[in-house]
Structure formats: structure tokens, C-alpha cells
mmCIF file of C-alpha atoms in Angstrom:
data_model
loop_
_atom_site.group_PDB
_atom_site.id
_atom_site.type_symbol
_atom_site.label_atom_id
_atom_site.label_comp_id
_atom_site.label_asym_id
_atom_site.label_seq_id
_atom_site.Cartn_x
_atom_site.Cartn_y
_atom_site.Cartn_z
ATOM 1 C CA MET D 142 -88.599 -67.493 0.878
ATOM 2 C CA THR D 143 -86.685 -68.825 -2.117
ATOM 3 C CA GLU D 144 -88.385 -71.968 -3.708
ATOM 4 C CA ARG D 145 -86.757 -75.129 -3.438
ATOM 5 C CA ASP D 146 -85.029 -75.706 -7.003
ATOM 6 C CA GLY D 147 -86.459 -79.132 -8.218
ATOM 7 C CA ASP D 148 -83.437 -80.168 -9.721
ATOM 8 C CA ILE D 149 -81.752 -80.307 -6.658
ATOM 9 C CA ALA D 150 -84.269 -81.443 -4.327
ATOM 10 C CA ALA D 151 -84.343 -84.668 -6.191
ATOM 11 C CA PHE D 152 -80.823 -84.877 -6.522
ATOM 12 C CA LEU D 153 -81.088 -84.097 -2.609
ATOM 13 C CA ASP D 154 -83.302 -86.887 -2.276
ATOM 14 C CA GLU D 155 -81.194 -89.339 -3.706
ATOM 15 C CA PHE D 156 -78.165 -88.331 -1.959
ATOM 16 C CA SER D 157 -79.315 -88.838 1.864
ATOM 17 C CA PRO D 158 -82.667 -90.711 1.135
ATOM 18 C CA ARG D 159 -85.261 -90.151 3.954
ATOM 19 C CA ARG D 160 -85.381 -92.996 6.123
ATOM 20 C CA HIS D 161 -89.411 -93.491 6.886
ATOM 21 C CA GLU D 162 -88.966 -96.640 8.614
ATOM 22 C CA GLU D 163 -86.839 -95.262 11.271
ATOM 23 C CA GLN D 164 -87.965 -93.994 14.472
ATOM 24 C CA GLY D 165 -85.284 -94.240 16.639
ATOM 25 C CA ASP D 166 -85.089 -95.167 20.001
ATOM 26 C CA TRP D 167 -86.671 -92.466 22.262
ATOM 27 C CA ASP D 168 -86.074 -94.824 25.448
ATOM 28 C CA ARG D 169 -82.595 -95.248 24.900
ATOM 29 C CA VAL D 170 -81.788 -91.510 24.776
ATOM 30 C CA ALA D 171 -83.464 -90.947 27.840
ATOM 31 C CA ALA D 172 -82.093 -93.870 29.685
ATOM 32 C CA ASP D 173 -78.191 -92.500 28.877
ATOM 33 C CA ALA D 174 -79.088 -89.112 29.688
ATOM 34 C CA ARG D 175 -80.492 -90.109 33.044
ATOM 35 C CA SER D 176 -77.239 -91.920 33.862
ATOM 36 C CA ASP D 177 -73.590 -91.597 33.198
ATOM 37 C CA ARG D 178 -72.936 -94.476 30.871
ATOM 38 C CA ARG D 179 -72.096 -92.400 27.890
ATOM 39 C CA PRO D 180 -68.647 -91.615 28.136
ATOM 40 C CA ARG D 181 -67.486 -88.385 27.074
ATOM 41 C CA ARG D 182 -66.633 -89.347 23.331
ATOM 42 C CA PHE D 183 -65.023 -86.667 22.186
ATOM 43 C CA LEU D 184 -62.285 -87.962 24.353
ATOM 44 C CA ALA D 185 -62.637 -91.706 23.670
ATOM 45 C CA PRO D 186 -59.292 -92.660 21.904
ATOM 46 C CA THR D 187 -60.313 -94.117 17.932
ATOM 47 C CA ARG D 188 -57.614 -96.253 15.855
ATOM 48 C CA ARG D 189 -56.396 -93.315 14.704
ATOM 49 C CA ARG D 190 -56.117 -91.300 17.579
ATOM 50 C CA ARG D 191 -54.143 -94.117 19.307
ATOM 51 C CA ALA D 192 -51.790 -94.140 16.311
ATOM 52 C CA VAL D 193 -50.875 -90.765 17.080
ATOM 53 C CA LEU D 194 -50.523 -91.224 21.065
ATOM 54 C CA THR D 195 -47.943 -92.040 22.849
ATOM 55 C CA LEU D 196 -48.840 -91.278 26.774
ATOM 56 C CA ALA D 197 -49.919 -92.901 29.658
ATOM 57 C CA ILE D 198 -51.960 -91.148 32.560
ATOM 58 C CA ILE D 199 -51.189 -92.531 35.775
ATOM 59 C CA GLY D 200 -53.428 -92.463 39.129
ATOM 60 C CA ALA D 201 -57.120 -92.754 39.491
ATOM 61 C CA LEU D 202 -58.213 -90.175 41.981
ATOM 62 C CA THR D 203 -59.336 -87.678 38.628
ATOM 63 C CA VAL D 204 -61.453 -89.027 35.428
ATOM 64 C CA LEU D 205 -58.818 -87.746 33.215
ATOM 65 C CA ALA D 206 -58.817 -88.610 29.348
ATOM 66 C CA VAL D 207 -56.787 -88.219 26.675
ATOM 67 C CA VAL D 208 -57.260 -85.780 23.561
ATOM 68 C CA PRO D 209 -55.510 -86.905 20.417
ATOM 69 C CA ALA D 210 -53.426 -84.592 18.586
ATOM 70 C CA PHE D 211 -54.325 -84.780 14.611
ATOM 71 C CA ALA D 212 -55.874 -80.932 15.142
ATOM 72 C CA VAL D 213 -52.574 -79.367 14.908
ATOM 73 C CA SER D 214 -51.774 -75.700 14.894
ATOM 74 C CA GLU D 215 -48.837 -75.313 17.690
ATOM 75 C CA GLY D 216 -49.998 -75.008 21.307
ATOM 76 C CA TRP D 217 -54.011 -74.492 20.086
ATOM 77 C CA TRP D 218 -54.719 -77.527 18.972
ATOM 78 C CA PHE D 219 -56.518 -78.586 21.857
ATOM 79 C CA LEU D 220 -58.807 -75.556 21.223
ATOM 80 C CA GLY D 221 -59.471 -76.805 17.517
ATOM 81 C CA PHE D 222 -60.506 -80.103 18.348
ATOM 82 C CA ASP D 223 -63.808 -80.732 19.471
ATOM 83 C CA ALA D 224 -63.396 -80.090 23.583
ATOM 84 C CA PRO D 225 -65.787 -78.935 25.782
ATOM 85 C CA ASN D 226 -66.803 -75.583 25.821
ATOM 86 C CA PRO D 227 -64.491 -73.477 27.790
ATOM 87 C CA THR D 228 -66.812 -71.366 30.534
ATOM 88 C CA GLY D 229 -64.301 -68.936 31.229
ATOM 89 C CA THR D 230 -60.988 -67.112 29.863
ATOM 90 C CA ILE D 231 -58.800 -69.736 27.859
ATOM 91 C CA VAL D 232 -55.102 -69.005 28.988
ATOM 92 C CA ALA D 233 -51.984 -69.679 27.486
ATOM 93 C CA VAL D 234 -48.356 -69.965 28.257
ATOM 94 C CA ILE D 235 -45.872 -69.981 25.836
ATOM 95 C CA ASN D 236 -42.070 -70.225 25.476
ATOM 96 C CA PRO D 237 -41.532 -69.374 21.772
ATOM 97 C CA GLN D 238 -37.664 -70.665 21.619
ATOM 98 C CA SER D 239 -37.662 -73.165 18.942
ATOM 99 C CA ALA D 240 -34.868 -74.796 20.727
ATOM 100 C CA ASP D 241 -37.363 -75.214 23.627
ATOM 101 C CA TYR D 242 -40.990 -74.471 22.318
ATOM 102 C CA TRP D 243 -43.497 -75.367 24.470
ATOM 103 C CA ALA D 244 -47.308 -74.412 25.053
ATOM 104 C CA LEU D 245 -49.673 -74.651 27.987
ATOM 105 C CA VAL D 246 -52.854 -74.126 27.163
ATOM 106 C CA ALA D 247 -55.969 -74.273 30.049
ATOM 107 C CA TYR D 248 -59.336 -73.408 30.667
ATOM 108 C CA LEU D 249 -62.190 -73.974 33.122
ATOM 109 C CA THR D 250 -65.215 -76.207 31.618
ATOM 110 C CA ASP D 251 -68.721 -77.615 32.859
ATOM 111 C CA HIS D 252 -69.643 -81.005 33.065
ATOM 112 C CA ASN D 253 -73.087 -81.996 34.749
ATOM 113 C CA GLY D 254 -72.769 -79.260 36.890
ATOM 114 C CA ARG D 255 -69.542 -79.581 37.993
ATOM 115 C CA SER D 256 -66.184 -77.710 37.063
ATOM 116 C CA GLU D 257 -63.376 -79.470 35.118
ATOM 117 C CA LEU D 258 -60.321 -78.266 34.430
ATOM 118 C CA CYS D 259 -59.099 -78.750 30.529
ATOM 119 C CA TYR D 260 -55.192 -78.467 29.965
ATOM 120 C CA SER D 261 -52.842 -79.432 27.218
ATOM 121 C CA LEU D 262 -48.959 -79.075 26.489
ATOM 122 C CA THR D 263 -47.256 -79.426 23.219
ATOM 123 C CA GLN D 264 -43.901 -79.444 22.727
ATOM 124 C CA SER D 265 -44.025 -79.826 19.134
ATOM 125 C CA ASN D 266 -45.882 -80.321 16.191
ATOM 126 C CA GLU D 267 -44.596 -84.139 16.051
ATOM 127 C CA SER D 268 -47.411 -86.980 16.795
ATOM 128 C CA GLY D 269 -47.291 -87.756 20.613
ATOM 129 C CA SER D 270 -45.591 -84.324 21.758
ATOM 130 C CA ARG D 271 -49.385 -82.985 21.951
ATOM 131 C CA VAL D 272 -51.504 -84.372 24.914
ATOM 132 C CA GLY D 273 -53.941 -83.009 27.214
ATOM 133 C CA GLY D 274 -57.442 -83.660 28.844
ATOM 134 C CA CYS D 275 -59.827 -82.564 31.265
ATOM 135 C CA GLY D 276 -60.733 -83.706 34.784
ATOM 136 C CA SER D 277 -62.283 -82.139 38.077
ATOM 137 C CA GLY D 278 -59.590 -83.822 40.364
ATOM 138 C CA ALA D 279 -57.006 -81.063 39.198
ATOM 139 C CA LEU D 280 -59.341 -78.668 41.012
ATOM 140 C CA GLY D 281 -60.151 -78.093 44.916
ATOM 141 C CA GLU D 282 -57.578 -80.669 45.865
ATOM 142 C CA PRO D 283 -55.346 -79.384 49.371
ATOM 143 C CA ASN D 284 -52.669 -81.669 48.160
ATOM 144 C CA LEU D 285 -51.718 -81.102 44.492
ATOM 145 C CA PRO D 286 -49.433 -82.341 42.405
ATOM 146 C CA ASP D 287 -52.838 -84.353 42.389
ATOM 147 C CA PRO D 288 -51.771 -88.113 40.817
ATOM 148 C CA GLY D 289 -54.727 -88.097 39.594
ATOM 149 C CA ALA D 290 -54.473 -85.060 37.152
ATOM 150 C CA THR D 291 -50.882 -85.973 36.511
ATOM 151 C CA ILE D 292 -49.881 -87.123 32.798
ATOM 152 C CA VAL D 293 -46.557 -88.886 31.787
ATOM 153 C CA THR D 294 -45.649 -89.415 28.633
ATOM 154 C CA THR D 295 -43.460 -92.029 27.115
ATOM 155 C CA SER D 296 -41.370 -89.339 25.186
ATOM 156 C CA GLY D 297 -40.144 -88.662 29.041
ATOM 157 C CA VAL D 298 -42.427 -85.663 29.901
ATOM 158 C CA ALA D 299 -44.843 -85.436 33.463
ATOM 159 C CA PHE D 300 -47.108 -82.296 33.782
ATOM 160 C CA GLY D 301 -49.719 -81.240 36.011
ATOM 161 C CA PRO D 302 -51.378 -79.022 37.913
ATOM 162 C CA THR D 303 -50.126 -77.986 41.363
ATOM 163 C CA THR D 304 -51.169 -75.453 43.988
ATOM 164 C CA LEU D 305 -49.960 -72.177 44.686
ATOM 165 C CA ASP D 306 -48.238 -73.288 47.649
ATOM 166 C CA VAL D 307 -46.094 -75.570 45.592
ATOM 167 C CA ALA D 308 -42.944 -73.774 44.945
ATOM 168 C CA THR D 309 -40.539 -76.650 43.014
ATOM 169 C CA VAL D 310 -41.315 -79.900 41.780
ATOM 170 C CA GLU D 311 -38.944 -83.029 41.010
ATOM 171 C CA ALA D 312 -39.373 -85.514 39.432
ATOM 172 C CA GLU D 313 -37.518 -89.151 40.859
ATOM 173 C CA LEU D 314 -36.092 -91.497 38.154
ATOM 174 C CA GLY D 315 -35.215 -94.881 38.924
ATOM 175 C CA ASP D 316 -31.671 -94.981 39.042
ATOM 176 C CA GLY D 317 -31.873 -92.271 41.810
ATOM 177 C CA SER D 318 -31.444 -88.976 39.859
ATOM 178 C CA THR D 319 -33.887 -86.485 40.073
ATOM 179 C CA VAL D 320 -34.570 -83.896 37.221
ATOM 180 C CA GLN D 321 -36.043 -80.129 38.404
ATOM 181 C CA ALA D 322 -39.423 -79.146 36.530
ATOM 182 C CA LYS D 323 -40.557 -75.733 35.177
ATOM 183 C CA ILE D 324 -43.064 -74.370 36.791
ATOM 184 C CA VAL D 325 -45.710 -72.307 35.494
ATOM 185 C CA THR D 326 -47.825 -69.736 37.044
ATOM 186 C CA PHE D 327 -51.022 -69.465 35.010
ATOM 187 C CA PRO D 328 -53.179 -65.473 34.943
ATOM 188 C CA LYS D 329 -55.684 -65.581 37.293
ATOM 189 C CA ALA D 330 -57.896 -64.838 34.261
ATOM 190 C CA LEU D 331 -58.179 -68.807 34.343
ATOM 191 C CA GLY D 332 -60.337 -68.514 37.557
ATOM 192 C CA ALA D 333 -58.546 -71.397 39.235
ATOM 193 C CA PRO D 334 -55.266 -70.641 41.498
ATOM 194 C CA LEU D 335 -53.246 -73.025 40.174
ATOM 195 C CA ARG D 336 -49.463 -73.821 38.830
ATOM 196 C CA PHE D 337 -48.659 -76.102 36.244
ATOM 197 C CA TYR D 338 -45.535 -77.789 36.315
ATOM 198 C CA ILE D 339 -43.591 -79.337 33.470
ATOM 199 C CA ALA D 340 -40.702 -82.573 34.193
ATOM 200 C CA GLU D 341 -39.001 -83.597 31.224
ATOM 201 C CA PHE D 342 -36.467 -86.763 31.810
ATOM 202 C CA PRO D 343 -34.882 -89.561 29.305
ATOM 203 C CA ALA D 344 -37.818 -91.323 27.402
ATOM 204 C CA ASP D 345 -35.920 -94.546 28.120
ATOM 205 C CA ALA D 346 -35.739 -93.510 32.394
ATOM 206 C CA ALA D 347 -38.392 -95.084 34.972
ATOM 207 C CA LEU D 348 -40.054 -92.386 36.220
ATOM 208 C CA THR D 349 -40.880 -93.408 40.125
ATOM 209 C CA GLN D 350 -42.211 -90.452 41.983
ATOM 210 C CA ILE D 351 -42.773 -86.318 41.397
ATOM 211 C CA VAL D 352 -42.202 -84.545 44.223
ATOM 212 C CA GLY D 353 -43.765 -80.708 45.352
ATOM 213 C CA LYS D 354 -42.101 -78.830 47.656
ATOM 214 C CA ASN D 355 -42.991 -75.358 48.982
ATOM 215 C CA SER D 356 -40.849 -72.176 49.105
ATOM 216 C CA GLU D 357 -39.224 -73.474 51.900
ATOM 217 C CA GLY D 358 -38.209 -76.795 50.725
ATOM 218 C CA GLN D 359 -40.627 -78.959 52.541
ATOM 219 C CA VAL D 360 -42.260 -82.078 50.992
ATOM 220 C CA ILE D 361 -46.037 -80.940 50.622
ATOM 221 C CA GLY D 362 -47.215 -83.161 47.843
ATOM 222 C CA THR D 363 -45.670 -86.678 46.250
ATOM 223 C CA ILE D 364 -46.464 -88.922 43.793
ATOM 224 C CA THR D 365 -45.542 -92.157 43.687
ATOM 225 C CA VAL D 366 -45.543 -93.940 39.958
ATOM 226 C CA PRO D 367 -46.243 -97.473 40.272
ATOM 227 C CA ALA D 368 -44.415 -99.954 38.835
ATOM 228 C CA GLY D 369 -45.207 -101.165 35.620
ATOM 229 C CA THR D 370 -47.478 -98.244 35.112
ATOM 230 C CA GLU D 371 -49.469 -99.141 31.875
ATOM 231 C CA MET D 372 -47.899 -97.095 29.177
ATOM 232 C CA HIS D 373 -50.264 -96.364 25.904
ATOM 233 C CA GLN D 374 -48.400 -97.204 22.847
ATOM 234 C CA GLY D 375 -49.811 -96.282 19.378
ATOM 235 C CA SER D 376 -51.136 -99.330 17.309
ATOM 236 C CA VAL S 176 -88.446 -83.093 28.050
ATOM 237 C CA VAL S 177 -91.789 -84.019 27.008
ATOM 238 C CA ALA S 178 -91.250 -81.095 24.680
ATOM 239 C CA LEU S 179 -87.851 -83.018 23.752
ATOM 240 C CA GLU S 180 -89.310 -86.724 23.288
ATOM 241 C CA SER S 181 -92.094 -85.155 21.109
ATOM 242 C CA ALA S 182 -89.896 -83.204 18.180
ATOM 243 C CA TYR S 183 -87.306 -86.211 18.608
ATOM 244 C CA ARG S 184 -90.468 -88.731 17.758
ATOM 245 C CA ASP S 185 -91.808 -86.170 15.622
ATOM 246 C CA ARG S 186 -88.765 -85.181 13.344
ATOM 247 C CA TYR S 187 -86.598 -88.383 13.890
ATOM 248 C CA PRO S 188 -86.243 -89.509 10.004
ATOM 249 C CA ASP S 189 -85.668 -86.047 9.190
ATOM 250 C CA LEU S 190 -83.047 -85.470 12.271
ATOM 251 C CA LEU S 191 -81.486 -88.580 11.263
ATOM 252 C CA ARG S 192 -81.293 -87.705 7.658
ATOM 253 C CA VAL S 193 -79.488 -84.261 8.226
ATOM 254 C CA ALA S 194 -77.183 -85.680 10.612
ATOM 255 C CA THR S 195 -76.521 -88.438 7.993
ATOM 256 C CA ALA S 196 -75.908 -86.163 5.383
ATOM 257 C CA ILE S 197 -73.413 -83.905 7.302
ATOM 258 C CA THR S 198 -72.020 -87.100 8.956
ATOM 259 C CA GLY S 199 -71.531 -88.665 5.384
ATOM 260 C CA SER S 200 -72.720 -91.986 7.277
ATOM 261 C CA ALA S 201 -76.234 -93.124 8.518
ATOM 262 C CA GLU S 202 -74.580 -94.959 11.589
ATOM 263 C CA SER S 203 -72.740 -91.940 12.314
ATOM 264 C CA GLY S 204 -76.003 -89.855 12.073
ATOM 265 C CA ARG S 205 -77.662 -92.077 14.576
ATOM 266 C CA ASP S 206 -74.742 -91.608 16.872
ATOM 267 C CA ALA S 207 -74.918 -87.937 16.405
ATOM 268 C CA VAL S 208 -78.990 -87.733 16.868
ATOM 269 C CA HIS S 209 -78.343 -89.804 19.551
ATOM 270 C CA ASP S 210 -75.920 -87.878 21.002
ATOM 271 C CA ALA S 211 -77.396 -84.816 20.451
ATOM 272 C CA PHE S 212 -80.568 -85.312 22.700
ATOM 273 C CA VAL S 213 -78.892 -86.983 25.468
ATOM 274 C CA ASP S 214 -77.248 -84.151 25.356
ATOM 275 C CA LEU S 215 -80.384 -81.615 25.364
ATOM 276 C CA ILE S 216 -82.083 -83.582 27.987
ATOM 277 C CA ARG S 217 -79.167 -82.912 30.357
ATOM 278 C CA ALA S 218 -78.998 -79.743 29.653
ATOM 279 C CA ARG S 219 -82.592 -78.922 29.427
ATOM 280 C CA GLU S 220 -82.010 -76.372 32.110
ATOM 281 C CA SER S 221 -80.187 -74.316 30.541
ATOM 282 C CA TYR S 222 -82.786 -74.225 27.487
ATOM 283 C CA ARG S 223 -83.257 -70.252 26.760
ATOM 284 C CA ARG S 224 -87.004 -70.231 27.216
ATOM 285 C CA ASN S 225 -87.433 -66.825 24.627
ATOM 286 C CA GLY S 226 -85.474 -69.452 21.942
ATOM 287 C CA HIS S 227 -87.812 -71.688 19.823
ATOM 288 C CA LEU S 228 -86.681 -75.153 20.932
ATOM 289 C CA GLU S 229 -86.999 -77.506 17.675
ATOM 290 C CA ALA S 230 -84.172 -74.292 16.358
ATOM 291 C CA TRP S 231 -82.018 -75.567 19.884
ATOM 292 C CA ALA S 232 -82.866 -79.199 19.333
ATOM 293 C CA TRP S 233 -81.302 -78.598 15.749
ATOM 294 C CA ALA S 234 -78.468 -76.975 16.405
ATOM 295 C CA ALA S 235 -77.498 -79.919 18.813
ATOM 296 C CA VAL S 236 -78.078 -82.350 16.400
ATOM 297 C CA VAL S 237 -75.903 -80.200 13.615
ATOM 298 C CA ASN S 238 -73.152 -79.447 16.665
ATOM 299 C CA ALA S 239 -73.006 -83.171 17.342
ATOM 300 C CA ALA S 240 -73.085 -84.473 13.557
ATOM 301 C CA ARG S 241 -70.165 -81.982 12.834
ATOM 302 C CA LYS S 242 -68.198 -83.543 15.475
ATOM 303 C CA GLN S 243 -68.855 -87.058 14.347
ATOM 304 C CA ALA S 244 -67.710 -85.673 11.352
ATOM 305 C CA ARG S 245 -64.460 -84.662 12.519
ATOM 306 C CA ARG S 246 -64.262 -87.726 14.274
ATOM 307 C CA ARG S 247 -64.495 -89.917 11.240
ATOM 308 C CA GLY S 248 -61.260 -87.998 10.465
ATOM 309 C CA SER S 249 -62.438 -87.077 7.409
ATOM 310 C CA LEU S 250 -64.804 -84.683 5.242
ATOM 311 C CA PRO S 251 -68.023 -85.495 4.986
ATOM 312 C CA LEU S 252 -70.005 -86.751 1.613
ATOM 313 C CA LYS S 253 -66.930 -88.631 0.725
ATOM 314 C CA GLU S 254 -67.692 -91.616 -1.877
ATOM 315 C CA GLU S 255 -67.821 -94.474 0.522
ATOM 316 C CA ALA S 256 -70.092 -92.137 3.127
ATOM 317 C CA LEU S 257 -73.695 -92.948 2.280
ATOM 318 C CA ASP S 258 -73.401 -96.777 1.238
ATOM 319 C CA ARG S 259 -75.852 -95.760 -0.955
ATOM 320 C CA PRO S 260 -76.024 -97.432 -4.426
ATOM 321 C CA SER S 261 -76.708 -95.759 -7.501
ATOM 322 C CA ALA S 262 -80.733 -96.136 -8.788
ATOM 323 C CA ASN S 263 -78.989 -98.749 -11.253
ATOM 324 C CA GLY S 264 -76.586 -99.952 -9.112
ATOM 325 C CA GLU S 265 -73.856 -98.793 -11.051
ATOM 326 C CA LYS S 266 -71.474 -95.894 -10.355
ATOM 327 C CA ASP S 267 -73.386 -92.919 -11.478
ATOM 328 C CA GLY S 268 -71.229 -89.980 -13.211
ATOM 329 C CA ARG S 269 -74.307 -87.454 -12.713
ATOM 330 C CA HIS S 270 -74.783 -88.254 -8.961
ATOM 331 C CA ASP S 271 -70.892 -88.522 -8.277
ATOM 332 C CA ALA S 272 -70.280 -84.794 -9.901
ATOM 333 C CA VAL S 273 -73.247 -83.582 -7.938
ATOM 334 C CA ARG S 274 -71.539 -84.866 -5.054
ATOM 335 C CA ALA S 275 -68.334 -83.736 -5.079
ATOM 336 C CA ALA S 276 -69.946 -79.677 -5.723
ATOM 337 C CA ILE S 277 -71.788 -80.217 -2.772
ATOM 338 C CA ALA S 278 -68.724 -81.284 -0.743
ATOM 339 C CA ARG S 279 -66.701 -78.310 -2.002
ATOM 340 C CA LEU S 280 -69.321 -76.347 -0.706
ATOM 341 C CA PRO S 281 -68.409 -73.686 2.028
ATOM 342 C CA GLU S 282 -69.791 -75.522 5.221
ATOM 343 C CA ARG S 283 -72.387 -72.979 5.925
ATOM 344 C CA GLN S 284 -73.669 -73.496 2.747
ATOM 345 C CA ARG S 285 -74.073 -77.078 3.020
ATOM 346 C CA LEU S 286 -75.704 -76.897 6.472
ATOM 347 C CA ALA S 287 -78.196 -74.552 5.024
ATOM 348 C CA LEU S 288 -78.741 -76.447 2.019
ATOM 349 C CA PHE S 289 -79.393 -79.610 4.189
ATOM 350 C CA LEU S 290 -81.661 -77.783 6.813
ATOM 351 C CA ARG S 291 -83.554 -76.338 4.131
ATOM 352 C CA TYR S 292 -84.215 -79.563 1.499
ATOM 353 C CA TYR S 293 -84.549 -82.172 4.554
ATOM 354 C CA ALA S 294 -85.883 -80.637 7.713
ATOM 355 C CA ASP S 295 -87.830 -78.131 5.432
ATOM 356 C CA LEU S 296 -86.705 -75.508 8.089
ATOM 357 C CA ASP S 297 -87.267 -71.662 7.059
ATOM 358 C CA TYR S 298 -85.294 -69.132 6.502
ATOM 359 C CA ALA S 299 -85.759 -68.045 10.203
ATOM 360 C CA SER S 300 -85.265 -71.298 11.754
ATOM 361 C CA ILE S 301 -82.328 -72.057 9.938
ATOM 362 C CA ALA S 302 -80.738 -68.945 10.668
ATOM 363 C CA GLU S 303 -81.370 -69.763 14.461
ATOM 364 C CA THR S 304 -80.389 -72.817 13.861
ATOM 365 C CA LEU S 305 -76.564 -72.292 12.546
ATOM 366 C CA GLY S 306 -76.446 -68.976 15.150
ATOM 367 C CA ILE S 307 -76.235 -66.284 11.826
ATOM 368 C CA ALA S 308 -78.413 -63.512 10.403
ATOM 369 C CA PRO S 309 -81.515 -64.669 7.543
ATOM 370 C CA GLY S 310 -80.065 -62.747 5.274
ATOM 371 C CA THR S 311 -76.872 -64.746 5.810
ATOM 372 C CA VAL S 312 -79.078 -67.909 4.842
ATOM 373 C CA ALA S 313 -80.691 -66.422 2.102
ATOM 374 C CA ALA S 314 -77.164 -65.902 0.358
ATOM 375 C CA ALA S 315 -75.884 -68.867 1.592
ATOM 376 C CA LEU S 316 -78.679 -70.491 -0.241
ATOM 377 C CA HIS S 317 -78.402 -68.435 -3.348
ATOM 378 C CA ALA S 318 -74.901 -69.451 -3.711
ATOM 379 C CA ALA S 319 -75.489 -73.040 -3.083
ATOM 380 C CA HIS S 320 -78.149 -73.119 -5.244
ATOM 381 C CA GLU S 321 -76.182 -71.533 -8.049
ATOM 382 C CA THR S 322 -73.176 -73.908 -7.835
ATOM 383 C CA LEU S 323 -75.351 -76.607 -7.971
ATOM 384 C CA ARG S 324 -77.455 -75.449 -10.570
ATOM 385 C CA GLN S 325 -74.225 -75.186 -12.890
ATOM 386 C CA THR S 326 -72.724 -78.593 -11.865
ATOM 387 C CA LEU S 327 -76.248 -80.260 -12.723
ATOM 388 C CA GLN S 328 -76.163 -78.258 -16.004
ATOM 389 C CA GLU S 329 -72.549 -79.415 -16.948
ATOM 390 C CA VAL S 330 -73.272 -82.943 -16.201
ATOM 391 C CA ARG S 331 -76.636 -82.476 -18.594
ATOM 392 C CA LYS S 332 -73.639 -81.294 -21.587
ATOM 393 C CA ASN S 333 -71.711 -83.868 -21.132
ATOM 394 C CA ASP S 334 -74.401 -86.527 -21.412
#
């Protein structure tokens, strides 16, 4: 065993002194562990995060939280951040064309024994163009697109998971026009039979509805975006 | 849970000290220790019986502290971090130089240093906590010692 260096030890003592008087609060630890009170703080927005986020989440079925975007590396920022640990394979679908760059990254995780889907969409390295989160409502729902798992950004993008029977997704805007969404099917390695849709629309347009149809054109899922949906702007 | 409670109560000042050194603030250090033990209690069923519970707990605290440090949006050990005045209440050049040297250490060396000096863990426990080989711990500590000794010597020369 290498001896402890006396000089270094003296400095380190000064650097971070031992707080003998502090004994912690085990009762609070135990209480928080028993309850689900403590939020998943890795997702809690801080002032810095709020400053770079420009997005809104609609729906209430899923506990879907927002992940900030300052750990930037194209589509992989989501993994660089202190996101939940994957329980399976991390999958990514990337369109590398610079004019229309986007990257979807997804994986399954476990939260208190419940499987959750984490996913993010990156469209560029600019602030506000990278959003993502984790939620359990995205899994096992028969009538997707799942409103609780849909993320709508103020820069004019709505995206979220759908079941495999959703073949097309349309975003309906306030002026009556519709926008066809991209549909992305993830590799089976994800471990969940899901597709994702990405609908882009003018940032100043009002998104009113997202409609999922099967391969025969029948509507099998609809998300109605409530008027006046709160949009979380940077602070 | 009883064993975790015992580890928490017995080692709290050391846990807090390590977490504070990693996060750069006592407040974040307290949060890190708290979060780590909440998670440990919740995840106790996944504890591997062939591992050492104390190393498992230290690993959780180190990871929680690293998360807190990232959450702060800055490297730990910055000037404002430890809200610790120097002994005479004035800016201490020696202190600043060594503090900067610690901040510049590669993370593995820094963590090994904190666990060795603040937690008094042996190499095997540090290795288990950080998920590295004991030989790597020895090399990391040796390198950290060399860097800090050099810094201390330079500071003394300039005094």
C-alpha cells in the first residue's frame, strides 16, 4: 500500500474539511425511498436547462420529462447526459443529409421495476432542436399515437412513438392544412415493437391534431392538441 | 436496509466529504449522498451478494456526486465551489495552486485520491468502487501524488 503523503493529506484536509458535526438524516432518506416523492431529478429542468429548451409536452397519460440539450454531440447528446441506464440495446436511426439532418435515439430502461422508453430527437446542434425524455406510457398502449408520449416543440416539430399498425401520421394545423409525418421504424433490437413519427410544421402554425392511420387509410389513433397548450419557452 | 443504514450512519461525514469534493459544494454533496442512499434502498434487491456492500454504497455516492457535478454545469473544484475561506480569511496562493492542480487531474486520479484520503479506502475497495483494477488504482494514485507534489514544490519555491 502506498503511504499517504503527509503534505497532500494536509492540503486535502484543508480543501474539503471533515464535517464531524453532520450526521445526515437517515429518516428522510428512508422516507424518500419509500415514497415516489423524489422526482427523477436528472430530468428536472434547471435555470440553465430552461434557457436552452424550447418545447412543450402535451397529454397527461405518461410521465414524460424533458431532457436538456447541452451535452451536445449530434444525436448522441441524449446518451452523454446522465440519462437512465439502458436495460437493452440502444438503437438509433439517423438521416445524415445535412439539409435535413435528424437523429432518433431510443432505448428501454427500468424505473422502479417498470419498463420505460427513453427517446430523443436531434435535428441540429442548435439550442432548442434537441429534445427527449422517458416515459412508460409509450409502451403497451394499444391506441397509439400516444398523446402522453408526444412531444411538440415550439420550433414546429411533433414526434413520438406509435404502434406498428400505424402506417401514416398526419399533423393537422389550425388553418385546416395537413402535414404528412415521417415514419421511422426502429430495429427489433430496441425490444419494443414501435415506430416513431416526426411531423414538421411552420413554427408559427397552431397544431390542432395528430392522426394515425393504418395501411388501409383508416384512422386508428388521434391526438387532439388542446387549444392554448402551454409552451415552455426559455427563461 | 439495516446494513445500508449502518453504513450511512457510520460513514456519513466521510461520504459527505467525498461527495463535496467531487461536486464542489457541500450542498450538492449532501444531495448526492441523499440521492445515492435513496436509490440504494430502492435497488437493494439488485445488490450482488458477492460484492462488498460498502463499495456498492461508495460507488452509488460517487456516481450521484458526479451527476450533481454535471448538473451544476461546471467542473467541480472551481473557485467558488467549496465556500471555504482560507485559514487566515485571505486568498491563499498555495491553496489556489493546489486546488487548480487537483481540478486538472484526470477524473480517475481525482476520484481515487478522494477515496483514498477522505474515505481511507484501500486499493481493493477503491478498485471495486470505481470498477477498475487495483493496479490501475495504484497507478492513478501514483500519478496524482507526483502531480500534486510537484505543484506543492513549485508553490514553496515561489513563497
